Amino acid sequence: WSPELSSDLYRIDGWGAPYFTVNSSGDISVRPHGTDTLPHQEIDLLKVVKKASDPINSGGLGLQLPLVVRFPDVLKNRLESLQSAFDYAVQSEEYEAHYQGVYPVKCNQDRFVVEDIVKFGSGFRFGLEAGSKPELLLAMSSLCKGSSEGLLVCNGFKDAEYISLALVARKLQLNTVIVLEQEEELDLVIDISRKMAVQPVIGLRAKLRTKHSGHFGSTSGEKGKFGLTTTQILRVVRKLKESGMLDCLQLLHFHIGSQIPSTELLADGVGEAAQVYSELVRLGAGMKFIDIGGGLGIDYDGTKSSDSDVSVGYGLQDYASTVVQAVRFVCDRKNVKHPVICSESGRAIVSHHSVLIFEAVSSTTTRSQELSSMSLHSFVEKLNDDARADYRNLSAAAIRGEYDTCMLYADQLKQRCVDQFKDGNLDIEQLAAVDAVCDFVSKAIGAS
């Protein structure tokens, strides 16, 4: 056995790259700067855990498991990688505006995480997104130390108190945008902004037709629970125009679901949103930003599959290029000035930067029963005709050395016996016997 075999077994280079690998000692090693990590900068995770959990009198910290170990440099690298991918896409596509990200606080509200993101992202005009009053207070406190151009995007359900707080943030010179998710929120925004004598910046969350059909897309599509339909958007535009506030409408937001599996789906959604954005420009709104929401996926299992809820079939650069191309194509065709592109990538920013360490308290092993020739004969005698035919075919394939065929008949035999057991025609000892037969076949083929 070797560290290389361990790496292959746990597919670490698939799901962990470029931040996790197996070192020469066979331990998990963290590369805090991704592909730019130098050999002497790698961190042996086992040494960290030992130092943290060893008793104080022996030089450790005396901490109890479970532990969450954070790597702020990974967080910094994720922000830089995301910004770099969009910067490259903007430059190569000759896009005439820039990208600036927004971190959704709900993804991880830990104070140190939010403060690190604001600090590391200040040079990129990185902002924060809040979906509730507590998150808004947290974001206001943190963004005071960040970029003055960083957006404070206010999503979620909004009552009078939430809107008042967002307008206070605007008074404090924070770049605050109140995104309407329900039509009735507009009346509150107009009324409270007049009372507070604050000119609001307003956004709309559009309910797109594009739907992400995976596990993480349940809130997307025109039947989704969040956002405004095209009819509601038109009513909002009309009301803003009547109130002399149409220039306050500056941002279009949408979200087609987390873990978007493919760039084809992404391009479809972004293209539809860009059409809505262009129409808002035509109607006279003071549009400046298009916020593509979350959706940048993480390849949790390393398979790079677009058919899995825990994987994605694209990389960071593919994602950024798809977004920029889709927006530019529509805006150029409609002769609309290119908007600033924002995204709310939460899991893609923070997922790699912390590790939960816990102690394994027990383990299980599978021991199948031994089969004598007598018990095997008894087992075969009780099988129905189809199952007995599977057993004979299995035996013949084994003699011929056709191992794939062996496994096929073993699986068929097992399923037929399970069906017999469910029908009450096979006792539990016989069911255990078929498990033993199939386990024996599997181990024999594996050994060969």
PDB file of N, CA and C in Angstrom, residues 334-389:
ATOM      1  N   LYS A 334     -29.215  44.207 -28.588  1.00  0.00           N
ATOM      2  CA  LYS A 334     -30.239  45.199 -28.229  1.00  0.00           C
ATOM      3  C   LYS A 334     -29.670  46.618 -28.167  1.00  0.00           C
ATOM      4  N   ASN A 335     -28.366  46.748 -28.454  1.00  0.00           N
ATOM      5  CA  ASN A 335     -27.690  48.042 -28.387  1.00  0.00           C
ATOM      6  C   ASN A 335     -27.821  48.684 -27.002  1.00  0.00           C
ATOM      7  N   VAL A 336     -27.594  47.864 -25.976  1.00  0.00           N
ATOM      8  CA  VAL A 336     -27.686  48.293 -24.575  1.00  0.00           C
ATOM      9  C   VAL A 336     -26.283  48.327 -23.974  1.00  0.00           C
ATOM     10  N   LYS A 337     -25.998  49.353 -23.199  1.00  0.00           N
ATOM     11  CA  LYS A 337     -24.698  49.467 -22.529  1.00  0.00           C
ATOM     12  C   LYS A 337     -24.480  48.269 -21.606  1.00  0.00           C
ATOM     13  N   HIS A 338     -23.282  47.690 -21.628  1.00  0.00           N
ATOM     14  CA  HIS A 338     -22.986  46.503 -20.818  1.00  0.00           C
ATOM     15  C   HIS A 338     -23.108  46.823 -19.328  1.00  0.00           C
ATOM     16  N   PRO A 339     -23.863  46.008 -18.580  1.00  0.00           N
ATOM     17  CA  PRO A 339     -23.992  46.251 -17.134  1.00  0.00           C
ATOM     18  C   PRO A 339     -22.824  45.676 -16.343  1.00  0.00           C
ATOM     19  N   VAL A 340     -22.651  46.188 -15.132  1.00  0.00           N
ATOM     20  CA  VAL A 340     -21.731  45.564 -14.176  1.00  0.00           C
ATOM     21  C   VAL A 340     -22.311  44.199 -13.816  1.00  0.00           C
ATOM     22  N   ILE A 341     -21.496  43.165 -13.858  1.00  0.00           N
ATOM     23  CA  ILE A 341     -21.961  41.809 -13.534  1.00  0.00           C
ATOM     24  C   ILE A 341     -21.636  41.502 -12.081  1.00  0.00           C
ATOM     25  N   CYS A 342     -22.632  41.061 -11.344  1.00  0.00           N
ATOM     26  CA  CYS A 342     -22.447  40.631  -9.946  1.00  0.00           C
ATOM     27  C   CYS A 342     -22.854  39.161  -9.835  1.00  0.00           C
ATOM     28  N   SER A 343     -22.254  38.469  -8.889  1.00  0.00           N
ATOM     29  CA  SER A 343     -22.702  37.110  -8.577  1.00  0.00           C
ATOM     30  C   SER A 343     -22.690  36.925  -7.069  1.00  0.00           C
ATOM     31  N   GLU A 344     -23.505  35.986  -6.603  1.00  0.00           N
ATOM     32  CA  GLU A 344     -23.597  35.705  -5.165  1.00  0.00           C
ATOM     33  C   GLU A 344     -23.137  34.266  -4.918  1.00  0.00           C
ATOM     34  N   SER A 345     -21.879  34.008  -5.184  1.00  0.00           N
ATOM     35  CA  SER A 345     -21.334  32.653  -5.052  1.00  0.00           C
ATOM     36  C   SER A 345     -20.930  32.401  -3.605  1.00  0.00           C
ATOM     37  N   GLY A 346     -21.740  31.654  -2.896  1.00  0.00           N
ATOM     38  CA  GLY A 346     -21.462  31.382  -1.482  1.00  0.00           C
ATOM     39  C   GLY A 346     -20.642  30.131  -1.275  1.00  0.00           C
ATOM     40  N   ARG A 347     -21.222  28.982  -1.662  1.00  0.00           N
ATOM     41  CA  ARG A 347     -20.528  27.708  -1.415  1.00  0.00           C
ATOM     42  C   ARG A 347     -19.198  27.650  -2.167  1.00  0.00           C
ATOM     43  N   ALA A 348     -19.152  28.265  -3.366  1.00  0.00           N
ATOM     44  CA  ALA A 348     -17.911  28.228  -4.158  1.00  0.00           C
ATOM     45  C   ALA A 348     -16.789  29.014  -3.495  1.00  0.00           C
ATOM     46  N   ILE A 349     -17.137  29.977  -2.648  1.00  0.00           N
ATOM     47  CA  ILE A 349     -16.123  30.772  -1.952  1.00  0.00           C
ATOM     48  C   ILE A 349     -15.677  30.104  -0.653  1.00  0.00           C
ATOM     49  N   VAL A 350     -16.631  29.604   0.137  1.00  0.00           N
ATOM     50  CA  VAL A 350     -16.263  29.166   1.494  1.00  0.00           C
ATOM     51  C   VAL A 350     -16.105  27.660   1.681  1.00  0.00           C
ATOM     52  N   SER A 351     -16.608  26.845   0.754  1.00  0.00           N
ATOM     53  CA  SER A 351     -16.650  25.390   1.005  1.00  0.00           C
ATOM     54  C   SER A 351     -15.285  24.776   1.294  1.00  0.00           C
ATOM     55  N   HIS A 352     -14.251  25.194   0.571  1.00  0.00           N
ATOM     56  CA  HIS A 352     -12.941  24.561   0.711  1.00  0.00           C
ATOM     57  C   HIS A 352     -12.160  25.033   1.935  1.00  0.00           C
ATOM     58  N   HIS A 353     -12.595  26.123   2.559  1.00  0.00           N
ATOM     59  CA  HIS A 353     -11.696  26.795   3.497  1.00  0.00           C
ATOM     60  C   HIS A 353     -11.763  26.267   4.936  1.00  0.00           C
ATOM     61  N   SER A 354     -12.690  25.366   5.246  1.00  0.00           N
ATOM     62  CA  SER A 354     -12.755  24.833   6.611  1.00  0.00           C
ATOM     63  C   SER A 354     -12.980  23.325   6.578  1.00  0.00           C
ATOM     64  N   VAL A 355     -12.453  22.664   7.588  1.00  0.00           N
ATOM     65  CA  VAL A 355     -12.528  21.204   7.667  1.00  0.00           C
ATOM     66  C   VAL A 355     -13.055  20.813   9.037  1.00  0.00           C
ATOM     67  N   LEU A 356     -14.046  19.935   9.063  1.00  0.00           N
ATOM     68  CA  LEU A 356     -14.572  19.410  10.323  1.00  0.00           C
ATOM     69  C   LEU A 356     -13.824  18.122  10.659  1.00  0.00           C
ATOM     70  N   ILE A 357     -13.190  18.096  11.819  1.00  0.00           N
ATOM     71  CA  ILE A 357     -12.443  16.907  12.275  1.00  0.00           C
ATOM     72  C   ILE A 357     -13.202  16.286  13.436  1.00  0.00           C
ATOM     73  N   PHE A 358     -13.537  15.015  13.324  1.00  0.00           N
ATOM     74  CA  PHE A 358     -14.207  14.336  14.442  1.00  0.00           C
ATOM     75  C   PHE A 358     -13.595  12.964  14.650  1.00  0.00           C
ATOM     76  N   GLU A 359     -13.798  12.437  15.823  1.00  0.00           N
ATOM     77  CA  GLU A 359     -13.198  11.165  16.191  1.00  0.00           C
ATOM     78  C   GLU A 359     -14.112  10.012  15.786  1.00  0.00           C
ATOM     79  N   ALA A 360     -13.531   9.001  15.151  1.00  0.00           N
ATOM     80  CA  ALA A 360     -14.300   7.801  14.828  1.00  0.00           C
ATOM     81  C   ALA A 360     -14.425   6.963  16.101  1.00  0.00           C
ATOM     82  N   VAL A 361     -15.664   6.702  16.542  1.00  0.00           N
ATOM     83  CA  VAL A 361     -15.859   6.000  17.820  1.00  0.00           C
ATOM     84  C   VAL A 361     -16.013   4.494  17.648  1.00  0.00           C
ATOM     85  N   SER A 362     -16.344   4.049  16.425  1.00  0.00           N
ATOM     86  CA  SER A 362     -16.447   2.602  16.203  1.00  0.00           C
ATOM     87  C   SER A 362     -16.374   2.332  14.707  1.00  0.00           C
ATOM     88  N   SER A 363     -16.245   1.066  14.353  1.00  0.00           N
ATOM     89  CA  SER A 363     -16.243   0.683  12.943  1.00  0.00           C
ATOM     90  C   SER A 363     -17.000  -0.627  12.786  1.00  0.00           C
ATOM     91  N   THR A 364     -17.490  -0.869  11.595  1.00  0.00           N
ATOM     92  CA  THR A 364     -18.219  -2.108  11.334  1.00  0.00           C
ATOM     93  C   THR A 364     -17.496  -2.889  10.241  1.00  0.00           C
ATOM     94  N   THR A 365     -17.564  -4.202  10.360  1.00  0.00           N
ATOM     95  CA  THR A 365     -16.998  -5.070   9.327  1.00  0.00           C
ATOM     96  C   THR A 365     -18.071  -6.051   8.886  1.00  0.00           C
ATOM     97  N   THR A 366     -18.029  -6.439   7.625  1.00  0.00           N
ATOM     98  CA  THR A 366     -19.009  -7.384   7.097  1.00  0.00           C
ATOM     99  C   THR A 366     -18.384  -8.770   7.055  1.00  0.00           C
ATOM    100  N   ARG A 367     -18.982  -9.693   7.804  1.00  0.00           N
ATOM    101  CA  ARG A 367     -18.504 -11.093   7.793  1.00  0.00           C
ATOM    102  C   ARG A 367     -19.635 -11.970   7.298  1.00  0.00           C
ATOM    103  N   SER A 368     -19.442 -12.575   6.152  1.00  0.00           N
ATOM    104  CA  SER A 368     -20.476 -13.450   5.604  1.00  0.00           C
ATOM    105  C   SER A 368     -20.265 -14.880   6.121  1.00  0.00           C
ATOM    106  N   GLN A 369     -21.379 -15.648   6.145  1.00  0.00           N
ATOM    107  CA  GLN A 369     -21.296 -17.007   6.672  1.00  0.00           C
ATOM    108  C   GLN A 369     -20.520 -17.919   5.719  1.00  0.00           C
ATOM    109  N   GLU A 370     -19.874 -18.931   6.306  1.00  0.00           N
ATOM    110  CA  GLU A 370     -19.161 -19.922   5.494  1.00  0.00           C
ATOM    111  C   GLU A 370     -20.182 -20.936   4.962  1.00  0.00           C
ATOM    112  N   LEU A 371     -20.022 -21.352   3.714  1.00  0.00           N
ATOM    113  CA  LEU A 371     -20.954 -22.298   3.104  1.00  0.00           C
ATOM    114  C   LEU A 371     -20.257 -23.626   2.842  1.00  0.00           C
ATOM    115  N   SER A 372     -20.805 -24.691   3.421  1.00  0.00           N
ATOM    116  CA  SER A 372     -20.294 -26.033   3.102  1.00  0.00           C
ATOM    117  C   SER A 372     -20.998 -26.527   1.843  1.00  0.00           C
ATOM    118  N   SER A 373     -20.475 -27.582   1.251  1.00  0.00           N
ATOM    119  CA  SER A 373     -21.106 -28.121   0.040  1.00  0.00           C
ATOM    120  C   SER A 373     -22.518 -28.627   0.341  1.00  0.00           C
ATOM    121  N   MET A 374     -22.736 -29.105   1.599  1.00  0.00           N
ATOM    122  CA  MET A 374     -24.062 -29.591   1.989  1.00  0.00           C
ATOM    123  C   MET A 374     -25.064 -28.441   2.064  1.00  0.00           C
ATOM    124  N   SER A 375     -24.648 -27.336   2.746  1.00  0.00           N
ATOM    125  CA  SER A 375     -25.565 -26.197   2.879  1.00  0.00           C
ATOM    126  C   SER A 375     -25.775 -25.508   1.526  1.00  0.00           C
ATOM    127  N   LEU A 376     -24.748 -25.551   0.663  1.00  0.00           N
ATOM    128  CA  LEU A 376     -24.893 -24.971  -0.663  1.00  0.00           C
ATOM    129  C   LEU A 376     -25.911 -25.774  -1.479  1.00  0.00           C
ATOM    130  N   HIS A 377     -25.857 -27.124  -1.356  1.00  0.00           N
ATOM    131  CA  HIS A 377     -26.808 -27.990  -2.052  1.00  0.00           C
ATOM    132  C   HIS A 377     -28.227 -27.715  -1.562  1.00  0.00           C
ATOM    133  N   SER A 378     -28.357 -27.559  -0.240  1.00  0.00           N
ATOM    134  CA  SER A 378     -29.672 -27.271   0.352  1.00  0.00           C
ATOM    135  C   SER A 378     -30.198 -25.917  -0.129  1.00  0.00           C
ATOM    136  N   PHE A 379     -29.300 -24.958  -0.247  1.00  0.00           N
ATOM    137  CA  PHE A 379     -29.671 -23.610  -0.706  1.00  0.00           C
ATOM    138  C   PHE A 379     -30.200 -23.676  -2.136  1.00  0.00           C
ATOM    139  N   VAL A 380     -29.469 -24.392  -3.010  1.00  0.00           N
ATOM    140  CA  VAL A 380     -29.853 -24.466  -4.423  1.00  0.00           C
ATOM    141  C   VAL A 380     -31.192 -25.183  -4.581  1.00  0.00           C
ATOM    142  N   GLU A 381     -31.430 -26.210  -3.747  1.00  0.00           N
ATOM    143  CA  GLU A 381     -32.666 -26.992  -3.840  1.00  0.00           C
ATOM    144  C   GLU A 381     -33.899 -26.133  -3.605  1.00  0.00           C
ATOM    145  N   LYS A 382     -33.780 -25.086  -2.771  1.00  0.00           N
ATOM    146  CA  LYS A 382     -34.943 -24.266  -2.414  1.00  0.00           C
ATOM    147  C   LYS A 382     -35.183 -23.108  -3.392  1.00  0.00           C
ATOM    148  N   LEU A 383     -34.303 -22.939  -4.364  1.00  0.00           N
ATOM    149  CA  LEU A 383     -34.473 -21.845  -5.324  1.00  0.00           C
ATOM    150  C   LEU A 383     -35.570 -22.174  -6.327  1.00  0.00           C
ATOM    151  N   ASN A 384     -36.223 -21.129  -6.844  1.00  0.00           N
ATOM    152  CA  ASN A 384     -37.179 -21.362  -7.930  1.00  0.00           C
ATOM    153  C   ASN A 384     -36.416 -21.593  -9.230  1.00  0.00           C
ATOM    154  N   ASP A 385     -37.138 -21.922 -10.288  1.00  0.00           N
ATOM    155  CA  ASP A 385     -36.478 -22.333 -11.541  1.00  0.00           C
ATOM    156  C   ASP A 385     -35.582 -21.232 -12.104  1.00  0.00           C
ATOM    157  N   ASP A 386     -36.066 -19.986 -12.092  1.00  0.00           N
ATOM    158  CA  ASP A 386     -35.272 -18.876 -12.655  1.00  0.00           C
ATOM    159  C   ASP A 386     -33.990 -18.650 -11.866  1.00  0.00           C
ATOM    160  N   ALA A 387     -34.107 -18.701 -10.538  1.00  0.00           N
ATOM    161  CA  ALA A 387     -32.932 -18.484  -9.693  1.00  0.00           C
ATOM    162  C   ALA A 387     -31.939 -19.631  -9.841  1.00  0.00           C
ATOM    163  N   ARG A 388     -32.467 -20.871  -9.980  1.00  0.00           N
ATOM    164  CA  ARG A 388     -31.584 -22.012 -10.148  1.00  0.00           C
ATOM    165  C   ARG A 388     -30.840 -21.914 -11.480  1.00  0.00           C
ATOM    166  N   ALA A 389     -31.522 -21.381 -12.513  1.00  0.00           N
ATOM    167  CA  ALA A 389     -30.865 -21.180 -13.819  1.00  0.00           C
ATOM    168  C   ALA A 389     -29.751 -20.134 -13.683  1.00  0.00           C
TER     169      ALA A 389
END
